[in-house]
Coordinates of C-alpha atoms in Angstrom, one line a residue:
Chain A
M1 CA -31.3 -9.0 4.3
Q2 CA -31.7 -11.3 7.2
A3 CA -28.1 -12.5 7.2
E4 CA -26.9 -8.9 7.3
E5 CA -29.0 -8.1 10.3
L6 CA -27.8 -11.2 12.1
V7 CA -24.2 -10.1 11.5
S8 CA -25.1 -6.7 12.9
H9 CA -26.5 -8.2 16.0
I10 CA -23.5 -10.4 16.6
V11 CA -21.1 -7.5 16.2
E12 CA -23.2 -5.4 18.6
R13 CA -23.2 -8.3 21.1
A14 CA -19.4 -8.2 21.0
G15 CA -19.5 -4.6 22.2
L16 CA -18.9 -2.9 18.8
V17 CA -21.3 -0.3 17.4
P18 CA -21.8 -0.5 13.7
V19 CA -22.6 2.7 11.8
G20 CA -25.5 2.2 9.4
P21 CA -26.5 -1.1 7.9
V22 CA -24.2 -4.1 7.3
V23 CA -23.9 -4.9 3.6
S24 CA -22.5 -8.0 1.8
G25 CA -20.1 -8.3 -1.1
R26 CA -21.4 -9.7 -4.3
D27 CA -18.5 -11.3 -6.1
S28 CA -17.5 -14.3 -4.0
Q29 CA -19.3 -17.7 -3.4
S30 CA -19.5 -17.2 0.3
P31 CA -20.5 -13.6 1.1
I32 CA -18.3 -11.2 2.9
Y33 CA -20.1 -8.8 5.2
Y34 CA -18.9 -5.2 5.5
V35 CA -19.4 -3.5 8.9
T36 CA -18.6 0.2 9.2
L37 CA -17.2 1.3 12.6
R38 CA -16.1 4.7 13.9
V39 CA -12.6 4.7 15.3
A40 CA -11.3 7.2 17.8
R41 CA -8.3 7.6 20.1
D42 CA -8.5 7.4 23.9
A43 CA -6.7 9.7 26.3
S44 CA -3.5 7.7 26.0
G45 CA -3.6 7.8 22.2
K46 CA -4.6 4.2 21.8
Q47 CA -7.0 3.2 19.0
V48 CA -10.6 2.4 20.2
P49 CA -11.8 -0.2 19.3
S50 CA -8.3 -1.8 19.1
N51 CA -7.2 -3.9 16.2
R52 CA -6.9 -6.8 18.5
S53 CA -10.5 -6.6 19.6
L54 CA -11.6 -6.3 15.9
H55 CA -9.6 -9.3 15.1
A56 CA -11.2 -11.2 18.0
V57 CA -14.7 -10.4 16.8
A58 CA -13.8 -11.3 13.2
N59 CA -12.4 -14.7 14.4
E60 CA -15.5 -15.4 16.5
L61 CA -17.7 -14.8 13.5
K62 CA -15.4 -16.8 11.3
A63 CA -15.9 -19.8 13.6
Q64 CA -19.6 -19.5 12.9
G65 CA -18.9 -19.5 9.1
I66 CA -19.4 -15.7 8.7
T67 CA -16.6 -13.6 7.1
V68 CA -16.6 -9.9 8.0
E69 CA -14.4 -7.0 7.0
F70 CA -14.5 -3.7 8.9
I71 CA -14.6 -0.4 7.2
L72 CA -13.0 2.0 9.7
T73 CA -13.7 5.7 9.7
Y74 CA -11.4 8.0 11.5
E75 CA -13.1 11.3 12.1
E76 CA -10.2 12.8 14.0
S77 CA -7.3 11.8 11.8
Q78 CA -9.3 12.8 8.7
D79 CA -9.4 16.3 10.1
V80 CA -5.7 16.2 10.9
E81 CA -4.8 15.1 7.4
R82 CA -7.0 17.8 5.8
G83 CA -5.5 20.5 8.0
L84 CA -1.9 19.4 7.4
R85 CA -2.5 19.1 3.7
A86 CA -3.9 22.6 3.4
T87 CA -1.0 24.1 5.5
I88 CA 1.8 22.4 3.6
L89 CA 0.3 22.7 0.1
H90 CA -0.3 26.4 0.8
S91 CA 3.4 27.1 1.2
H92 CA 4.8 24.5 -1.2
I93 CA 2.4 24.5 -4.0
D94 CA 5.2 24.6 -6.6
Q95 CA 7.1 21.6 -5.2
I96 CA 4.5 19.1 -4.0
R97 CA 1.4 17.6 -5.5
N98 CA -0.2 16.0 -2.6
L99 CA 0.3 14.8 1.0
F100 CA -1.0 12.0 3.1
V101 CA -0.9 11.2 6.8
S102 CA -1.1 7.8 8.5
I103 CA -1.5 8.0 12.3
Q104 CA -0.8 5.1 14.6
A105 CA -1.6 6.0 18.2
T106 CA 0.1 9.3 18.8
R107 CA 2.7 9.1 16.0
A108 CA 2.3 10.1 12.4
D109 CA 4.0 9.3 9.2
V110 CA 3.7 11.9 6.5
W111 CA 4.2 11.1 2.8
I112 CA 4.6 13.7 0.2
E113 CA 4.2 13.3 -3.6
P114 CA 6.7 15.7 -5.1
K115 CA 6.1 17.5 -8.5
G116 CA 9.7 16.8 -9.6
G117 CA 13.0 16.5 -7.9
I118 CA 12.8 18.0 -4.4
E119 CA 15.7 19.7 -2.6
A120 CA 16.9 18.8 0.8
D121 CA 16.2 22.2 2.3
V122 CA 12.6 22.2 1.0
L123 CA 12.1 18.8 2.5
M124 CA 13.5 20.1 5.8
A125 CA 11.1 23.1 5.7
I126 CA 8.2 20.7 5.1
H127 CA 9.4 18.5 8.0
D128 CA 9.5 21.5 10.4
R129 CA 6.0 22.8 9.3
A130 CA 4.5 19.3 9.6
E131 CA 6.1 18.9 13.0
A132 CA 4.8 22.2 14.3
F133 CA 1.3 21.5 13.0
L134 CA 1.1 18.0 14.5
R135 CA 2.3 19.2 17.8
L136 CA -0.8 21.4 18.1
V137 CA -2.9 18.2 18.0
E138 CA -0.5 16.3 20.3
I139 CA 0.8 14.0 17.6
E140 CA 4.4 13.3 17.2
L141 CA 5.9 13.4 13.7
S142 CA 7.8 10.1 13.2
S143 CA 8.8 10.6 9.6
V144 CA 8.4 12.5 6.3
K145 CA 8.9 10.3 3.3
L146 CA 8.8 10.9 -0.4
T147 CA 6.6 8.8 -2.6
T148 CA 8.7 8.1 -5.6
E149 CA 8.5 5.4 -8.3
E150 CA 12.2 5.1 -8.8
I151 CA 13.7 2.2 -7.0
L152 CA 17.4 1.8 -6.7
P153 CA 18.6 -1.8 -6.6
S154 CA 19.3 -3.3 -3.2
K155 CA 22.3 -5.3 -2.3
L156 CA 20.2 -8.5 -2.5
A157 CA 19.0 -7.5 -6.0
L158 CA 22.6 -7.0 -7.1
L159 CA 23.8 -10.3 -5.7
T160 CA 21.0 -12.4 -7.2
T161 CA 21.5 -10.8 -10.6
I162 CA 25.2 -11.6 -10.4
R163 CA 24.5 -15.2 -9.3
H164 CA 22.1 -15.6 -12.2
H165 CA 24.5 -14.4 -14.9
A166 CA 28.0 -15.0 -13.4
P167 CA 30.5 -14.1 -14.6
A168 CA 28.5 -11.0 -15.4
S169 CA 29.7 -7.8 -17.0
L170 CA 28.5 -4.4 -15.9
T171 CA 26.3 -4.2 -19.0
V172 CA 24.6 -7.5 -18.3
I173 CA 24.0 -6.6 -14.7
A174 CA 22.5 -3.2 -15.6
A175 CA 20.3 -4.8 -18.3
D176 CA 19.0 -7.5 -15.9
L177 CA 18.3 -4.9 -13.2
G178 CA 16.4 -2.8 -15.8
R179 CA 14.4 -5.9 -16.7
R180 CA 13.4 -6.2 -13.0
K181 CA 12.2 -2.5 -13.1
L182 CA 15.0 -1.3 -10.8
T183 CA 16.7 1.9 -11.7
V184 CA 20.5 2.2 -12.2
P185 CA 21.2 5.9 -12.1
S186 CA 24.5 5.6 -14.0
P187 CA 27.2 3.1 -14.9
D188 CA 29.4 4.8 -12.4
W189 CA 26.9 4.3 -9.6
L190 CA 26.7 0.6 -10.4
H191 CA 30.5 0.4 -10.5
R192 CA 30.8 2.0 -7.1
R193 CA 28.1 -0.3 -5.6
L194 CA 29.9 -3.3 -6.9
D195 CA 33.2 -2.1 -5.7
A196 CA 31.8 -1.7 -2.2
L197 CA 30.5 -5.3 -2.4
R198 CA 33.9 -6.5 -3.6
R199 CA 35.6 -4.8 -0.6
A200 CA 33.0 -6.4 1.7
G201 CA 34.1 -9.8 0.3
Q202 CA 30.7 -10.5 -1.3
V203 CA 31.7 -10.4 -4.9
V204 CA 34.9 -11.1 -6.9
R205 CA 36.0 -9.0 -9.8
L206 CA 37.7 -11.1 -12.5
G207 CA 40.5 -10.0 -14.7
T208 CA 38.0 -9.6 -17.5
G209 CA 36.1 -7.0 -15.5
E210 CA 33.2 -9.4 -14.9
Y211 CA 31.7 -10.1 -11.5
T212 CA 30.9 -13.4 -9.7
L213 CA 29.8 -14.1 -6.1
T214 CA 32.2 -15.3 -3.4
E215 CA 31.5 -18.6 -1.7
D216 CA 30.3 -16.8 1.4
S217 CA 27.6 -14.9 -0.5
L218 CA 26.5 -17.9 -2.4
K219 CA 26.0 -19.7 0.9
A220 CA 24.2 -16.7 2.4
L221 CA 21.8 -16.4 -0.5
G222 CA 20.8 -20.1 -0.1
T223 CA 18.5 -21.8 -2.5
A224 CA 15.0 -23.1 -2.8
K225 CA 13.5 -26.3 -4.0
N226 CA 10.5 -25.0 -5.9
R227 CA 9.6 -23.7 -9.4
T228 CA 11.4 -20.5 -8.9
S229 CA 14.6 -22.2 -7.8
P230 CA 17.6 -20.1 -8.5
D231 CA 19.7 -23.2 -9.4
I232 CA 17.3 -24.0 -12.2
R233 CA 17.3 -20.5 -13.5
R234 CA 21.1 -20.4 -13.4
L235 CA 21.3 -23.7 -15.4
L236 CA 18.9 -22.3 -18.0
A237 CA 20.9 -19.1 -18.2
L238 CA 24.1 -21.0 -18.7
S239 CA 22.6 -23.2 -21.5
R240 CA 21.1 -20.1 -23.2
R241 CA 24.6 -18.7 -23.3
G242 CA 25.9 -21.9 -24.8
S243 CA 28.9 -22.3 -22.5
Chain B
M1 CA -10.6 7.7 -13.8
E2 CA -9.8 9.9 -10.9
A3 CA -10.7 12.8 -13.1
V4 CA -14.1 11.3 -13.7
A5 CA -14.6 10.8 -9.9
R6 CA -13.6 14.3 -9.3
H7 CA -16.1 15.5 -11.8
L8 CA -18.9 13.5 -10.3
R9 CA -17.9 14.8 -6.8
D10 CA -17.9 18.4 -7.9
R11 CA -21.3 17.9 -9.6
A12 CA -22.7 16.2 -6.5
I13 CA -21.6 19.0 -4.3
A14 CA -23.1 21.7 -6.6
L15 CA -26.4 19.8 -6.8
G16 CA -26.3 19.0 -3.1
V17 CA -26.2 22.7 -2.3
A18 CA -29.3 23.1 -4.4
S19 CA -30.9 20.0 -2.9
D20 CA -31.4 18.5 -6.3
V21 CA -32.7 15.0 -6.4
E22 CA -29.8 13.9 -8.7
A23 CA -27.2 14.9 -6.2
D24 CA -27.4 11.5 -4.5
S25 CA -26.7 9.6 -7.8
F26 CA -23.7 11.8 -8.6
G27 CA -22.4 11.4 -5.0
R28 CA -22.6 7.6 -4.9
S29 CA -21.1 7.3 -8.4
A30 CA -18.1 9.3 -7.2
F31 CA -17.4 6.6 -4.5
N32 CA -17.6 3.9 -7.1
R33 CA -15.1 5.6 -9.4
Y34 CA -12.7 6.5 -6.6
Y35 CA -12.7 2.8 -5.6
Y36 CA -12.1 1.6 -9.2
A37 CA -9.3 4.1 -9.7
A38 CA -7.6 2.7 -6.6
Y39 CA -8.3 -1.0 -7.5
L40 CA -7.0 -0.7 -11.1
A41 CA -3.9 1.1 -10.0
V42 CA -3.2 -1.6 -7.5
R43 CA -3.6 -4.3 -10.1
H44 CA -1.3 -2.5 -12.5
I45 CA 1.4 -2.1 -9.9
L46 CA 1.2 -5.4 -8.1
E47 CA 0.4 -7.9 -10.9
P48 CA 4.0 -7.9 -12.4
V49 CA 5.4 -8.8 -9.0
I50 CA 2.5 -11.0 -7.7
P51 CA 1.3 -12.9 -10.7
D52 CA -1.3 -14.9 -8.7
L53 CA -3.1 -11.8 -7.4
P54 CA -6.8 -12.8 -7.2
R55 CA -9.3 -11.1 -9.5
Q56 CA -12.1 -11.0 -6.9
H57 CA -12.5 -7.7 -5.2
S58 CA -13.8 -9.1 -1.9
T59 CA -11.0 -11.7 -1.4
L60 CA -8.1 -9.4 -2.5
P61 CA -7.6 -7.8 0.9
E62 CA -7.4 -11.1 2.7
F63 CA -5.0 -12.5 0.1
L64 CA -2.7 -9.5 0.7
R65 CA -2.9 -9.8 4.5
T66 CA -2.1 -13.6 4.5
T67 CA -0.3 -14.8 1.4
V68 CA 1.6 -11.6 0.5
R69 CA 2.6 -10.8 4.1
K70 CA 3.9 -14.4 4.6
Q71 CA 6.0 -14.1 1.4
L72 CA 7.4 -10.7 2.5
G73 CA 8.3 -12.3 5.8
K74 CA 10.3 -15.0 4.0
R75 CA 12.0 -12.4 1.8
R76 CA 12.9 -10.4 4.8
E77 CA 14.7 -13.4 6.3
R78 CA 16.4 -14.0 3.1
A79 CA 17.6 -10.4 2.8
S80 CA 18.9 -10.6 6.4
R81 CA 20.8 -13.8 5.7
A82 CA 22.5 -12.0 2.8
G83 CA 23.4 -9.2 5.2
D84 CA 21.2 -6.7 3.2
H85 CA 19.6 -4.7 6.0
P86 CA 18.0 -2.0 3.8
A87 CA 16.2 -4.8 1.8
A88 CA 15.2 -6.5 5.0
K89 CA 13.8 -3.2 6.3
A90 CA 12.0 -2.6 2.9
S91 CA 10.3 -6.0 3.4
K92 CA 9.3 -5.1 6.9
D93 CA 7.9 -1.8 5.8
A94 CA 6.1 -3.5 3.0
K95 CA 4.4 -5.8 5.5
Q96 CA 2.9 -2.7 7.2
A97 CA 2.1 -1.2 3.8
V98 CA 0.1 -4.4 3.0
L99 CA -2.1 -3.8 6.0
N100 CA -2.7 -0.2 5.1
L101 CA -3.5 -1.1 1.5
A102 CA -5.9 -3.9 2.6
E103 CA -7.7 -1.4 4.8
I104 CA -8.2 1.0 1.9
L105 CA -9.4 -1.7 -0.4
V106 CA -11.9 -3.0 2.2
A107 CA -13.3 0.6 2.8
G108 CA -13.3 1.2 -1.0
Y109 CA -15.0 -2.0 -2.0
G110 CA -17.5 -1.9 0.9
S111 CA -18.4 1.7 0.0
R112 CA -18.8 0.7 -3.6
V113 CA -21.2 -2.1 -2.7
M114 CA -23.2 0.4 -0.6
A115 CA -23.1 3.0 -3.4
D116 CA -24.3 0.6 -6.1
Y117 CA -26.5 -1.9 -4.4
H118 CA -28.0 -0.1 -1.5
P119 CA -29.9 3.0 -2.6
E120 CA -31.7 2.9 0.7
I121 CA -28.4 4.2 2.3
P122 CA -28.6 7.9 1.3
V123 CA -25.6 10.1 0.6
D124 CA -25.4 12.6 3.5
F125 CA -24.9 16.2 2.4
G126 CA -25.1 17.6 5.9
C127 CA -21.4 18.2 6.2
Q128 CA -18.6 20.2 4.4
D129 CA -18.4 17.7 1.5
F130 CA -20.6 14.7 1.6
K131 CA -20.5 11.2 3.0
L132 CA -21.9 7.7 2.4
N133 CA -22.5 5.7 5.6
E134 CA -20.0 7.9 7.5
V135 CA -17.3 7.5 4.8
R136 CA -16.4 11.0 3.6
C137 CA -15.9 11.8 0.0
T138 CA -12.5 13.4 0.9
V139 CA -11.5 10.1 2.3
A140 CA -12.5 8.3 -0.9
Q141 CA -10.5 10.9 -2.8
G142 CA -7.5 9.7 -0.9
W143 CA -7.9 6.0 -1.9
P144 CA -6.3 6.1 -5.3
P145 CA -3.1 8.0 -4.4
K146 CA -2.7 6.2 -1.1
A147 CA -3.4 2.8 -2.6
K148 CA -0.7 3.6 -5.3
H149 CA 1.7 4.7 -2.6
F150 CA 1.4 1.5 -0.6
A151 CA 1.3 -0.7 -3.7
N152 CA 4.6 0.9 -4.8
I153 CA 6.2 0.2 -1.5
I154 CA 5.1 -3.5 -1.8
A155 CA 6.2 -3.8 -5.4
A156 CA 9.6 -2.2 -4.6
A157 CA 10.2 -4.6 -1.7
M158 CA 9.2 -7.6 -3.9
R159 CA 11.6 -6.4 -6.7
Q160 CA 14.5 -5.8 -4.3
T161 CA 14.2 -9.3 -2.7
D162 CA 13.3 -11.3 -5.8
A163 CA 15.9 -14.1 -5.5
S164 CA 15.0 -16.0 -8.6

């Protein structure tokens, strides 16, 4: 117990007020001490104690060979989240499963977990309700986002896939993106994305309908000298194909 | 596992109202289960994209804040070089998501240590639901879905910027 008390004293000397006892983690060779702190906002909306001051204390302790982690409890934002969840779920129980809020200073991001596809006007209605609710507690809504597990491939993902398999057909590209757990909504979607890249001068469409990168995109992608080097993967992909 | 946690929570609240001596056990077990639900979901989501994710509970948050953020920073640069602003933005957002996720894992694991190894810290039933060392059960309830949400943002950014 002594070490925990010592940590508590040091944290207090640094001007922080731990809530309850300090405890230590059990699964690592050198213990990590958990210090619970109450976090509030001051009149200007800044977090007190600030992340910077927490970082400073953690570093000071680290210099003495003590690792601490802070468990932060936000009374106020917990109430805001609970209130907003109740308000929104009440009017949209058929469309959304859950809602979360993350507040930084006086701005809040709201995420909603939809029950299925969600329509734009419903999203707009949720946005307006959330905005009105947050205004009451003087918090500005910065965004409403959907939590969804479908990920559409980025441009970078498309380019790296083509580099790997060039010349790559639509089927090969779609299959490789699928392997990387990226969702291709339809062949047409993929075709349109690739066509946009072609017009932007980043890929070339060969007479065979297959795609390869332009010299510019190859240069832009760059390479790496490590075990995940794209050059090596490219060589292996070529030899596997037997060409 | 969230269902188990919810069950323990409901039981704890029912017993807490009746001031039953077992209320405390049910309450602290709920914190334990909510943390494990979050932790296992994070492993499940992140392991495919971060194969060297440490197995230790206590060092996982620091690994995320240092190693994973550094890697996302590099990937952000790579995406910018390729002119892919959405992927660069995804990497930037993921760096923030890492901090949020680490905070949840710290609160979760710390609470789980208190719940399981520190019976001298009692569950406090003197509020609407109940709390353990000022961490409310409703907050613990938010750990699994929030952790999943942030882990998904990180996994998406890793997949979008995987250049190998």
